[in-house]
């Protein structure tokens, strides 16, 4: 599903790296952002389910990756 939700992904990825909210809320923000930008249900639901199912390790390691980026 590449090249379908870049703007929405920026917000989602930022939340994953900073942990401002839980993973569950971050994933819902991603879904809502896609909906508000009028992404088709056939795009947003598979992408949402993908981050729900496969985003755990990215969320867990996000804070450490964010620290490294801050040192650039």
mmCIF file of C-alpha atoms in Angstrom, residues 10-69:
data_model
loop_
_atom_site.group_PDB
_atom_site.id
_atom_site.type_symbol
_atom_site.label_atom_id
_atom_site.label_comp_id
_atom_site.label_asym_id
_atom_site.label_seq_id
_atom_site.Cartn_x
_atom_site.Cartn_y
_atom_site.Cartn_z
ATOM 1 C CA UNK A 10 4.170 11.458 9.570
ATOM 2 C CA UNK A 11 1.835 12.093 12.506
ATOM 3 C CA UNK A 12 1.568 8.394 13.315
ATOM 4 C CA UNK A 13 5.330 7.848 13.188
ATOM 5 C CA UNK A 14 5.974 10.901 15.359
ATOM 6 C CA UNK A 15 3.635 9.522 18.018
ATOM 7 C CA UNK A 16 5.337 6.114 17.794
ATOM 8 C CA UNK A 17 8.709 7.754 18.422
ATOM 9 C CA UNK A 18 7.684 10.084 21.231
ATOM 10 C CA UNK A 19 5.060 7.944 23.020
ATOM 11 C CA UNK A 20 2.867 10.985 23.665
ATOM 12 C CA UNK A 21 -0.055 8.558 23.647
ATOM 13 C CA UNK A 22 -0.486 4.796 23.638
ATOM 14 C CA UNK A 23 0.028 2.650 20.547
ATOM 15 C CA UNK A 24 -3.704 2.028 20.375
ATOM 16 C CA UNK A 25 -4.455 5.755 20.245
ATOM 17 C CA UNK A 26 -1.616 6.390 17.775
ATOM 18 C CA UNK A 27 -3.079 3.758 15.458
ATOM 19 C CA UNK A 28 -6.556 5.305 15.768
ATOM 20 C CA UNK A 29 -5.094 8.745 14.986
ATOM 21 C CA UNK A 30 -3.630 7.237 11.802
ATOM 22 C CA UNK A 31 -7.012 5.789 10.840
ATOM 23 C CA UNK A 32 -8.816 9.054 11.573
ATOM 24 C CA UNK A 33 -6.237 11.077 9.630
ATOM 25 C CA UNK A 34 -6.724 8.858 6.585
ATOM 26 C CA UNK A 35 -10.488 9.178 6.906
ATOM 27 C CA UNK A 36 -10.345 12.980 7.212
ATOM 28 C CA UNK A 37 -8.152 13.148 4.101
ATOM 29 C CA UNK A 38 -10.782 11.105 2.262
ATOM 30 C CA UNK A 39 -8.751 7.943 1.732
ATOM 31 C CA UNK A 40 -10.877 5.092 0.488
ATOM 32 C CA UNK A 41 -12.019 2.486 2.993
ATOM 33 C CA UNK A 42 -10.111 -0.032 0.829
ATOM 34 C CA UNK A 43 -6.902 1.897 1.531
ATOM 35 C CA UNK A 44 -7.349 2.992 5.132
ATOM 36 C CA UNK A 45 -8.527 -0.258 6.725
ATOM 37 C CA UNK A 46 -5.745 -2.503 5.392
ATOM 38 C CA UNK A 47 -3.176 0.146 6.352
ATOM 39 C CA UNK A 48 -4.719 0.555 9.802
ATOM 40 C CA UNK A 49 -4.849 -3.195 10.397
ATOM 41 C CA UNK A 50 -1.223 -3.401 9.244
ATOM 42 C CA UNK A 51 -0.014 -0.979 11.906
ATOM 43 C CA UNK A 52 -2.199 -2.619 14.555
ATOM 44 C CA UNK A 53 -0.799 -6.065 13.749
ATOM 45 C CA UNK A 54 2.766 -5.173 12.838
ATOM 46 C CA UNK A 55 3.595 -1.917 14.600
ATOM 47 C CA UNK A 56 4.431 -3.241 18.044
ATOM 48 C CA UNK A 57 8.195 -3.394 17.640
ATOM 49 C CA UNK A 58 8.317 0.051 16.008
ATOM 50 C CA UNK A 59 6.340 1.510 18.911
ATOM 51 C CA UNK A 60 8.482 -0.224 21.542
ATOM 52 C CA UNK A 61 11.763 0.988 20.012
ATOM 53 C CA UNK A 62 10.498 4.414 18.975
ATOM 54 C CA UNK A 63 11.767 6.360 21.961
ATOM 55 C CA UNK A 64 15.320 5.065 21.518
ATOM 56 C CA UNK A 65 15.299 5.847 17.785
ATOM 57 C CA UNK A 66 13.976 9.334 18.563
ATOM 58 C CA UNK A 67 16.887 9.963 20.958
ATOM 59 C CA UNK A 68 19.362 8.992 18.234
ATOM 60 C CA UNK A 69 17.690 11.349 15.746
#
